[in-house]
mmCIF file of C-alpha atoms and ligand atoms in Angstrom:
data_model
loop_
_atom_site.group_PDB
_atom_site.id
_atom_site.type_symbol
_atom_site.label_atom_id
_atom_site.label_comp_id
_atom_site.label_asym_id
_atom_site.label_seq_id
_atom_site.Cartn_x
_atom_site.Cartn_y
_atom_site.Cartn_z
ATOM 1 C CA MET A 1 73.884 82.076 91.202
ATOM 2 C CA PRO A 2 76.244 82.854 88.251
ATOM 3 C CA ILE A 3 78.581 85.675 89.240
ATOM 4 C CA ILE A 4 79.586 88.425 86.831
ATOM 5 C CA ASP A 5 82.765 89.825 88.459
ATOM 6 C CA LEU A 6 83.606 93.204 87.138
ATOM 7 C CA ARG A 7 85.605 94.304 90.104
ATOM 8 C CA SER A 8 88.894 93.713 88.518
ATOM 9 C CA ASP A 9 90.861 91.844 85.838
ATOM 10 C CA THR A 10 92.876 90.292 88.691
ATOM 11 C CA VAL A 11 89.944 87.856 89.310
ATOM 12 C CA THR A 12 90.844 86.059 86.051
ATOM 13 C CA LYS A 13 91.608 82.317 86.572
ATOM 14 C CA PRO A 14 94.349 80.379 84.623
ATOM 15 C CA THR A 15 93.064 78.697 81.532
ATOM 16 C CA ASP A 16 93.014 74.906 81.125
ATOM 17 C CA GLU A 17 96.080 75.117 78.899
ATOM 18 C CA MET A 18 97.868 77.163 81.564
ATOM 19 C CA ARG A 19 97.040 74.514 84.129
ATOM 20 C CA ALA A 20 98.293 71.753 81.846
ATOM 21 C CA ALA A 21 101.540 73.660 81.121
ATOM 22 C CA MET A 22 102.077 74.355 84.929
ATOM 23 C CA ALA A 23 101.729 70.524 85.582
ATOM 24 C CA ARG A 24 104.485 69.578 83.209
ATOM 25 C CA ALA A 25 106.803 72.658 83.621
ATOM 26 C CA GLU A 26 110.422 71.843 83.863
ATOM 27 C CA VAL A 27 111.717 73.663 87.033
ATOM 28 C CA GLY A 28 114.819 74.304 88.916
ATOM 29 C CA ASP A 29 115.993 76.655 91.679
ATOM 30 C CA ASP A 30 115.463 80.087 90.323
ATOM 31 C CA VAL A 31 117.521 81.868 93.121
ATOM 32 C CA TYR A 32 120.476 79.946 91.529
ATOM 33 C CA GLY A 33 119.038 81.158 88.122
ATOM 34 C CA GLU A 34 118.446 77.477 87.237
ATOM 35 C CA ASP A 35 114.806 77.443 86.510
ATOM 36 C CA PRO A 36 114.572 76.887 82.800
ATOM 37 C CA THR A 37 110.817 77.880 82.501
ATOM 38 C CA VAL A 38 111.539 81.177 84.411
ATOM 39 C CA ASN A 39 114.489 81.867 82.249
ATOM 40 C CA GLN A 40 112.268 81.309 79.127
ATOM 41 C CA LEU A 41 109.629 83.610 80.399
ATOM 42 C CA GLN A 42 112.221 86.322 81.150
ATOM 43 C CA GLU A 43 113.763 86.000 77.730
ATOM 44 C CA LEU A 44 110.286 86.268 76.025
ATOM 45 C CA ALA A 45 109.293 89.259 78.254
ATOM 46 C CA ALA A 46 112.571 91.023 77.387
ATOM 47 C CA GLU A 47 111.984 90.405 73.693
ATOM 48 C CA ARG A 48 108.361 91.616 73.909
ATOM 49 C CA THR A 49 109.358 94.825 75.649
ATOM 50 C CA GLY A 50 112.462 95.344 73.574
ATOM 51 C CA LYS A 51 114.774 95.240 76.644
ATOM 52 C CA ALA A 52 117.942 93.328 77.132
ATOM 53 C CA ALA A 53 116.934 91.496 80.340
ATOM 54 C CA ALA A 54 114.027 90.696 82.570
ATOM 55 C CA LEU A 55 113.092 89.478 86.078
ATOM 56 C CA PHE A 56 110.073 87.535 87.151
ATOM 57 C CA VAL A 57 108.587 88.903 90.288
ATOM 58 C CA PRO A 58 105.532 87.819 92.437
ATOM 59 C CA SER A 59 103.511 90.945 91.969
ATOM 60 C CA GLY A 60 103.338 94.266 90.042
ATOM 61 C CA HIS A 61 103.789 96.055 93.331
ATOM 62 C CA MET A 62 107.199 94.217 93.832
ATOM 63 C CA GLY A 63 108.052 94.928 90.299
ATOM 64 C CA ASN A 64 107.618 98.646 90.842
ATOM 65 C CA LEU A 65 109.416 98.545 94.289
ATOM 66 C CA ALA A 66 112.395 96.515 93.032
ATOM 67 C CA ALA A 67 112.736 98.972 90.062
ATOM 68 C CA PHE A 68 112.632 102.005 92.375
ATOM 69 C CA LEU A 69 115.255 100.373 94.679
ATOM 70 C CA ALA A 70 117.375 99.478 91.771
ATOM 71 C CA HIS A 71 117.256 103.071 90.388
ATOM 72 C CA CYS A 72 117.434 105.113 93.579
ATOM 73 C CA GLN A 73 119.364 105.469 96.723
ATOM 74 C CA ARG A 74 117.703 106.370 100.208
ATOM 75 C CA GLY A 75 116.772 109.966 100.290
ATOM 76 C CA ASP A 76 116.465 110.209 96.478
ATOM 77 C CA GLU A 77 113.265 111.466 94.885
ATOM 78 C CA ILE A 78 110.815 109.965 92.352
ATOM 79 C CA ILE A 79 108.378 112.118 90.374
ATOM 80 C CA LEU A 80 105.139 110.319 89.704
ATOM 81 C CA GLY A 81 101.491 111.180 89.282
ATOM 82 C CA ASN A 82 99.156 111.995 92.145
ATOM 83 C CA LEU A 83 96.676 109.231 90.803
ATOM 84 C CA SER A 84 99.437 106.718 90.080
ATOM 85 C CA HIS A 85 99.351 103.260 91.560
ATOM 86 C CA PRO A 86 102.572 103.442 93.418
ATOM 87 C CA PHE A 87 101.539 106.570 95.222
ATOM 88 C CA ASN A 88 98.019 105.396 96.056
ATOM 89 C CA SER A 89 97.946 101.639 96.174
ATOM 90 C CA GLU A 90 101.315 100.368 97.240
ATOM 91 C CA THR A 91 101.170 100.976 100.915
ATOM 92 C CA GLY A 92 103.731 103.834 100.743
ATOM 93 C CA SER A 93 106.432 101.084 100.287
ATOM 94 C CA LEU A 94 108.660 103.292 98.241
ATOM 95 C CA ALA A 95 109.093 105.538 101.248
ATOM 96 C CA ALA A 96 108.653 102.866 104.004
ATOM 97 C CA VAL A 97 110.978 100.401 102.456
ATOM 98 C CA GLY A 98 113.149 102.444 100.053
ATOM 99 C CA GLY A 99 113.560 105.649 102.021
ATOM 100 C CA ILE A 100 112.536 107.357 98.731
ATOM 101 C CA GLN A 101 110.608 110.571 98.671
ATOM 102 C CA PRO A 102 107.609 110.831 96.242
ATOM 103 C CA PHE A 103 107.137 114.119 94.339
ATOM 104 C CA THR A 104 103.689 114.012 92.871
ATOM 105 C CA LEU A 105 102.424 115.937 89.987
ATOM 106 C CA PRO A 106 98.794 116.255 88.879
ATOM 107 C CA ASN A 107 97.776 113.479 86.424
ATOM 108 C CA GLN A 108 95.913 115.033 83.502
ATOM 109 C CA PRO A 109 92.681 113.309 82.460
ATOM 110 C CA ASP A 110 94.720 111.568 79.540
ATOM 111 C CA GLY A 111 97.020 109.900 82.211
ATOM 112 C CA THR A 112 99.880 112.190 81.402
ATOM 113 C CA LEU A 113 102.078 114.537 83.539
ATOM 114 C CA ARG A 114 102.666 117.867 81.778
ATOM 115 C CA LEU A 115 106.082 118.310 80.385
ATOM 116 C CA GLU A 116 106.427 121.758 81.932
ATOM 117 C CA ASP A 117 105.429 120.420 85.301
ATOM 118 C CA LEU A 118 108.065 117.688 84.992
ATOM 119 C CA GLN A 119 110.700 120.287 83.938
ATOM 120 C CA ALA A 120 109.847 122.457 86.943
ATOM 121 C CA ALA A 121 109.800 119.508 89.411
ATOM 122 C CA ILE A 122 113.274 118.343 88.685
ATOM 123 C CA ARG A 123 115.486 119.615 91.431
ATOM 124 C CA ASP A 124 118.688 121.624 90.979
ATOM 125 C CA ASP A 125 121.871 120.358 92.438
ATOM 126 C CA ASP A 126 121.825 122.029 95.842
ATOM 127 C CA VAL A 127 122.806 120.922 99.298
ATOM 128 C CA HIS A 128 119.234 121.417 100.523
ATOM 129 C CA HIS A 129 117.605 119.081 98.004
ATOM 130 C CA ALA A 130 116.838 115.554 97.605
ATOM 131 C CA VAL A 131 118.391 114.203 94.430
ATOM 132 C CA THR A 132 115.684 113.743 91.762
ATOM 133 C CA ARG A 133 116.525 110.298 90.277
ATOM 134 C CA LEU A 134 113.488 108.876 88.374
ATOM 135 C CA ILE A 135 110.230 109.715 86.649
ATOM 136 C CA SER A 136 107.516 106.972 86.829
ATOM 137 C CA LEU A 137 104.809 106.917 84.252
ATOM 138 C CA GLU A 138 101.668 104.464 84.295
ATOM 139 C CA ASN A 139 100.475 102.911 81.047
ATOM 140 C CA THR A 140 97.625 102.122 80.872
ATOM 141 C CA HIS A 141 96.523 104.522 83.551
ATOM 142 C CA ASN A 142 94.237 102.813 85.968
ATOM 143 C CA ARG A 143 92.638 105.722 87.750
ATOM 144 C CA CYS A 144 92.569 107.837 84.494
ATOM 145 C CA ASN A 145 89.934 105.516 83.054
ATOM 146 C CA GLY A 146 92.333 102.989 81.710
ATOM 147 C CA VAL A 147 93.901 105.452 79.170
ATOM 148 C CA PRO A 148 96.888 104.222 77.135
ATOM 149 C CA LEU A 149 99.900 106.639 76.911
ATOM 150 C CA THR A 150 101.213 107.022 73.446
ATOM 151 C CA ALA A 151 104.832 106.122 72.291
ATOM 152 C CA GLU A 152 105.335 109.728 71.272
ATOM 153 C CA TYR A 153 104.451 111.094 74.809
ATOM 154 C CA THR A 154 106.589 108.547 76.507
ATOM 155 C CA ARG A 155 109.554 109.444 74.226
ATOM 156 C CA ALA A 156 109.041 113.073 75.051
ATOM 157 C CA VAL A 157 109.267 112.384 78.842
ATOM 158 C CA ALA A 158 112.241 110.062 78.413
ATOM 159 C CA GLU A 159 114.174 112.835 76.447
ATOM 160 C CA LEU A 160 113.455 115.335 79.035
ATOM 161 C CA ALA A 161 114.402 112.890 81.775
ATOM 162 C CA HIS A 162 117.662 111.772 80.140
ATOM 163 C CA ALA A 163 118.622 115.370 79.251
ATOM 164 C CA ARG A 164 118.477 116.080 83.042
ATOM 165 C CA GLY A 165 120.374 112.879 84.175
ATOM 166 C CA LEU A 166 117.136 111.002 85.334
ATOM 167 C CA LYS A 167 115.833 107.630 84.427
ATOM 168 C CA LEU A 168 112.367 106.739 83.268
ATOM 169 C CA HIS A 169 110.349 103.675 84.677
ATOM 170 C CA ILE A 170 106.961 102.615 83.212
ATOM 171 C CA ASP A 171 104.464 101.025 85.567
ATOM 172 C CA GLY A 172 102.887 99.012 82.610
ATOM 173 C CA ALA A 173 100.643 96.774 84.720
ATOM 174 C CA ARG A 174 98.367 96.759 81.790
ATOM 175 C CA LEU A 175 100.940 97.668 78.939
ATOM 176 C CA PHE A 176 99.558 95.069 76.644
ATOM 177 C CA ASN A 177 96.126 96.560 76.870
ATOM 178 C CA ALA A 178 97.743 99.910 75.810
ATOM 179 C CA ALA A 179 99.654 98.092 72.864
ATOM 180 C CA VAL A 180 96.366 96.371 71.708
ATOM 181 C CA ALA A 181 94.275 99.624 72.096
ATOM 182 C CA LEU A 182 96.820 101.734 70.129
ATOM 183 C CA GLY A 183 97.762 98.886 67.607
ATOM 184 C CA VAL A 184 101.417 99.281 68.286
ATOM 185 C CA PRO A 185 103.886 96.702 69.810
ATOM 186 C CA ALA A 186 104.425 96.984 73.511
ATOM 187 C CA ALA A 187 108.202 97.485 72.745
ATOM 188 C CA THR A 188 107.447 100.558 70.850
ATOM 189 C CA LEU A 189 105.516 101.987 73.724
ATOM 190 C CA VAL A 190 108.438 101.671 76.073
ATOM 191 C CA ALA A 191 111.292 101.933 73.617
ATOM 192 C CA ASP A 192 112.760 104.983 75.389
ATOM 193 C CA ALA A 193 112.187 104.059 79.015
ATOM 194 C CA ASP A 194 114.945 102.684 81.235
ATOM 195 C CA SER A 195 112.624 100.033 82.896
ATOM 196 C CA VAL A 196 109.089 98.644 82.589
ATOM 197 C CA THR A 197 107.037 96.297 84.583
ATOM 198 C CA PHE A 198 103.968 94.424 83.425
ATOM 199 C CA CYS A 199 101.260 92.100 85.164
ATOM 200 C CA LEU A 200 100.764 88.668 83.870
ATOM 201 C CA SER A 201 98.060 88.173 86.489
ATOM 202 C CA LYS A 202 95.491 90.593 85.125
ATOM 203 C CA GLY A 203 93.972 90.418 81.805
ATOM 204 C CA LEU A 204 96.575 88.043 80.745
ATOM 205 C CA CYS A 205 95.169 85.462 83.087
ATOM 206 C CA ALA A 206 98.095 83.869 84.793
ATOM 207 C CA PRO A 207 97.502 83.051 88.435
ATOM 208 C CA VAL A 208 100.534 84.917 89.836
ATOM 209 C CA GLY A 209 103.356 87.189 88.698
ATOM 210 C CA SER A 210 104.650 90.215 86.810
ATOM 211 C CA VAL A 211 107.934 90.814 85.044
ATOM 212 C CA LEU A 212 110.346 93.665 85.369
ATOM 213 C CA CYS A 213 112.425 94.518 82.274
ATOM 214 C CA GLY A 214 115.468 96.760 81.588
ATOM 215 C CA ASP A 215 119.199 96.527 80.720
ATOM 216 C CA GLU A 216 121.514 93.838 82.119
ATOM 217 C CA ASP A 217 122.971 96.058 84.803
ATOM 218 C CA PHE A 218 119.545 97.248 86.007
ATOM 219 C CA ILE A 219 118.209 93.747 86.133
ATOM 220 C CA TYR A 220 121.178 92.566 88.127
ATOM 221 C CA ARG A 221 120.469 95.307 90.697
ATOM 222 C CA ALA A 222 116.722 94.585 90.550
ATOM 223 C CA ARG A 223 117.431 90.789 91.362
ATOM 224 C CA ARG A 224 119.237 91.898 94.415
ATOM 225 C CA ALA A 225 116.395 94.197 95.353
ATOM 226 C CA ARG A 226 113.878 91.352 94.825
ATOM 227 C CA LYS A 227 116.021 89.183 97.152
ATOM 228 C CA GLN A 228 116.111 92.026 99.793
ATOM 229 C CA LEU A 229 112.297 92.180 99.676
ATOM 230 C CA GLY A 230 112.074 88.429 100.305
ATOM 231 C CA GLY A 231 110.865 87.799 96.745
ATOM 232 C CA GLY A 232 113.502 85.226 95.654
ATOM 233 C CA MET A 233 111.522 82.208 94.480
ATOM 234 C CA ARG A 234 112.650 78.595 93.918
ATOM 235 C CA GLN A 235 110.763 76.302 91.534
ATOM 236 C CA ALA A 236 108.960 79.291 90.185
ATOM 237 C CA GLY A 237 108.771 77.744 86.643
ATOM 238 C CA ILE A 238 105.390 76.275 87.808
ATOM 239 C CA LEU A 239 104.091 79.948 87.679
ATOM 240 C CA ALA A 240 106.315 81.089 84.875
ATOM 241 C CA ALA A 241 104.815 78.399 82.614
ATOM 242 C CA ALA A 242 101.504 80.181 82.904
ATOM 243 C CA GLY A 243 103.060 83.397 82.202
ATOM 244 C CA ILE A 244 104.560 82.213 78.929
ATOM 245 C CA LEU A 245 101.071 81.318 77.738
ATOM 246 C CA SER A 246 99.875 84.873 78.897
ATOM 247 C CA LEU A 247 102.308 86.290 76.394
ATOM 248 C CA THR A 248 101.950 83.884 73.564
ATOM 249 C CA GLN A 249 98.105 83.232 73.711
ATOM 250 C CA MET A 250 96.361 86.014 75.756
ATOM 251 C CA VAL A 251 97.471 89.353 74.289
ATOM 252 C CA ASP A 252 95.480 89.612 71.111
ATOM 253 C CA ARG A 253 92.208 88.644 72.852
ATOM 254 C CA LEU A 254 92.419 91.784 75.035
ATOM 255 C CA ALA A 255 90.583 93.421 72.116
ATOM 256 C CA GLU A 256 87.448 91.545 73.044
ATOM 257 C CA ASP A 257 87.664 92.892 76.533
ATOM 258 C CA HIS A 258 88.061 96.449 75.181
ATOM 259 C CA ALA A 259 84.966 95.897 72.883
ATOM 260 C CA ARG A 260 82.957 94.688 75.864
ATOM 261 C CA ALA A 261 84.020 97.561 77.990
ATOM 262 C CA ALA A 262 82.882 99.960 75.129
ATOM 263 C CA ARG A 263 79.465 98.107 74.978
ATOM 264 C CA LEU A 264 79.052 98.266 78.761
ATOM 265 C CA ALA A 265 79.792 102.098 78.742
ATOM 266 C CA GLU A 266 77.431 102.660 75.898
ATOM 267 C CA GLY A 267 74.636 100.864 77.886
ATOM 268 C CA LEU A 268 75.448 102.695 81.137
ATOM 269 C CA MET A 269 75.277 106.105 79.305
ATOM 270 C CA GLU A 270 71.649 105.589 78.714
ATOM 271 C CA PHE A 271 70.832 105.742 82.398
ATOM 272 C CA ARG A 272 70.499 109.484 83.296
ATOM 273 C CA ASP A 273 71.868 108.675 86.890
ATOM 274 C CA PHE A 274 75.310 108.116 85.613
ATOM 275 C CA VAL A 275 78.158 110.232 84.040
ATOM 276 C CA VAL A 276 80.079 107.761 81.877
ATOM 277 C CA PRO A 277 83.282 108.806 80.071
ATOM 278 C CA ALA A 278 84.038 106.682 77.158
ATOM 279 C CA PRO A 279 86.448 103.962 78.079
ATOM 280 C CA HIS A 280 89.848 103.418 76.309
ATOM 281 C CA THR A 281 90.693 99.879 77.145
ATOM 282 C CA ASN A 282 89.069 97.416 79.638
ATOM 283 C CA ILE A 283 88.337 99.806 82.489
ATOM 284 C CA VAL A 284 85.009 101.588 82.754
ATOM 285 C CA ARG A 285 84.882 104.314 85.368
ATOM 286 C CA PHE A 286 81.627 106.128 85.958
ATOM 287 C CA ARG A 287 80.022 108.217 88.693
ATOM 288 C CA MET A 288 76.645 109.424 89.877
ATOM 289 C CA ALA A 289 75.129 112.326 87.931
ATOM 290 C CA GLU A 290 74.628 115.470 89.955
ATOM 291 C CA GLY A 291 71.160 115.415 91.410
ATOM 292 C CA SER A 292 70.706 111.609 91.147
ATOM 293 C CA GLN A 293 68.769 110.244 94.160
ATOM 294 C CA VAL A 294 70.347 106.837 93.842
ATOM 295 C CA ASP A 295 72.770 105.920 96.566
ATOM 296 C CA PRO A 296 75.845 104.408 94.916
ATOM 297 C CA GLN A 297 76.741 102.187 97.910
ATOM 298 C CA ALA A 298 73.309 100.689 98.155
ATOM 299 C CA LEU A 299 73.198 100.153 94.306
ATOM 300 C CA THR A 300 76.585 98.258 94.534
ATOM 301 C CA ALA A 301 75.150 96.102 97.242
ATOM 302 C CA ALA A 302 71.888 95.319 95.433
ATOM 303 C CA LEU A 303 73.786 94.439 92.404
ATOM 304 C CA ALA A 304 76.198 92.221 94.342
ATOM 305 C CA GLY A 305 73.020 90.485 95.848
ATOM 306 C CA GLU A 306 72.232 89.486 92.201
ATOM 307 C CA GLY A 307 75.736 88.436 91.481
ATOM 308 C CA VAL A 308 76.961 91.494 89.572
ATOM 309 C CA LEU A 309 80.146 92.744 91.294
ATOM 310 C CA LEU A 310 81.356 96.218 90.830
ATOM 311 C CA ASP A 311 84.016 98.204 92.445
ATOM 312 C CA TYR A 312 82.940 101.474 94.255
ATOM 313 C CA GLY A 313 85.038 103.989 96.209
ATOM 314 C CA ASN A 314 83.786 107.399 97.437
ATOM 315 C CA TYR A 315 86.642 109.006 95.715
ATOM 316 C CA GLU A 316 87.025 106.972 92.563
ATOM 317 C CA GLY A 317 83.379 106.341 91.930
ATOM 318 C CA PHE A 318 82.380 103.058 90.166
ATOM 319 C CA ARG A 319 84.872 100.769 88.308
ATOM 320 C CA ALA A 320 83.903 97.948 86.092
ATOM 321 C CA VAL A 321 86.678 95.924 84.439
ATOM 322 C CA THR A 322 86.260 93.521 81.534
ATOM 323 C CA HIS A 323 88.335 90.496 81.256
ATOM 324 C CA HIS A 324 88.620 86.762 80.159
ATOM 325 C CA GLY A 325 85.644 85.604 82.396
ATOM 326 C CA VAL A 326 83.168 88.171 81.049
ATOM 327 C CA GLU A 327 81.233 87.331 77.994
ATOM 328 C CA ASP A 328 78.895 89.461 75.751
ATOM 329 C CA ALA A 329 75.769 88.102 77.503
ATOM 330 C CA ASP A 330 77.257 89.131 80.822
ATOM 331 C CA ILE A 331 77.328 92.695 79.650
ATOM 332 C CA GLU A 332 73.676 92.562 78.612
ATOM 333 C CA SER A 333 72.886 90.920 82.077
ATOM 334 C CA THR A 334 74.855 93.627 83.995
ATOM 335 C CA LEU A 335 72.930 96.371 82.184
ATOM 336 C CA ALA A 336 69.559 94.673 82.861
ATOM 337 C CA ALA A 337 70.389 94.358 86.558
ATOM 338 C CA VAL A 338 71.414 97.987 86.690
ATOM 339 C CA ALA A 339 68.074 98.958 85.075
ATOM 340 C CA ARG A 340 66.183 96.944 87.652
ATOM 341 C CA HIS A 341 67.874 98.724 90.607
ATOM 342 C CA LEU A 342 67.873 102.283 89.449
HETATM 343 C C1 LIG B 1 97.551 96.163 89.621
HETATM 344 C C2 LIG B 1 98.475 97.254 89.522
HETATM 345 C C3 LIG B 1 99.801 97.259 89.981
HETATM 346 C C4 LIG B 1 100.125 96.223 91.005
HETATM 347 O O1 LIG B 1 99.995 94.989 90.722
HETATM 348 P P1 LIG B 1 99.857 93.725 91.675
HETATM 349 O O2 LIG B 1 100.227 92.472 90.956
HETATM 350 O O3 LIG B 1 98.489 93.797 92.241
HETATM 351 O O4 LIG B 1 100.741 94.045 92.902
HETATM 352 C C5 LIG B 1 100.609 98.207 89.684
HETATM 353 N N1 LIG B 1 100.299 99.277 88.853
HETATM 354 C C6 LIG B 1 99.072 99.361 88.234
HETATM 355 C C7 LIG B 1 98.725 100.496 87.442
HETATM 356 C C8 LIG B 1 98.156 98.421 88.645
HETATM 357 O O5 LIG B 1 96.861 98.411 88.006
#
């Protein structure tokens, strides 16, 4: 049975070119800074994000956590969205490992945090207070329907943060989806941020890895944090070789994923059982319409029985993510399968 796996873009497999590049990658011990392929990936990532330096990390989660540890001391506070990935899907690691307190603000439907909410959340210097150290934004915003944040918004938050002595981090797991959707370079989207992490292992198809970028001092501290987290890797150039191709070959094609997501949403909107907001990038989120008699869990299971895999959560509703392994015909097959089971 052919499988159409729309659960996530993390299910993408390395391309044949990636496997070939991995097989012949020049490697060294990256804990000594001696893996030439890792160094090449880091230079490329720094260039693409417009930062001075970069650090290859095993996951987006570790990239965020290493950034938080590099920016903050124990007892400090980070302001982030209530729908953000670090707050919801990273095992509470910023608190558990970093001793850092999250201060959450409501994410607006467009993925932003209101500037007035941010201003009000930054604590005054007072012996009672935690020290507000960092604002963390997410671009694209996973739970907010994959919406991209604009360069203008990010600049406004950076100005606000810097005026109050804070730093700004961008969880850019899908930063290149944002860049493609908005038609601006990734570096422009994060120009005013102090740090940014992005995933190679999602729509960009690498098997493993993310990159954290920032200035030299920050990356020095982040390297130490990565080591503290047990994330120092040795001949990691095998993995970095795939990541280089992610950045040089896989970015522009994200537009195809966005077009397929739009087509999927358009098809789903025709079923009266669903409420389907128009997608912005490669993430289609939809939920049952009020009054629908369809049981979403049973529908998800029935579709899985036919090889169409969707993500469903009681809180988040349905999520379908398009990626390199999903073709135009798969979108039509998915819609046909849904029609059979409604
Ligand atoms: C996937 C994701 C991460 C974490 O990446 P992993 O590599 O899975 O650890 C962080 N932030 C967002 C918004 C994500 O979607």
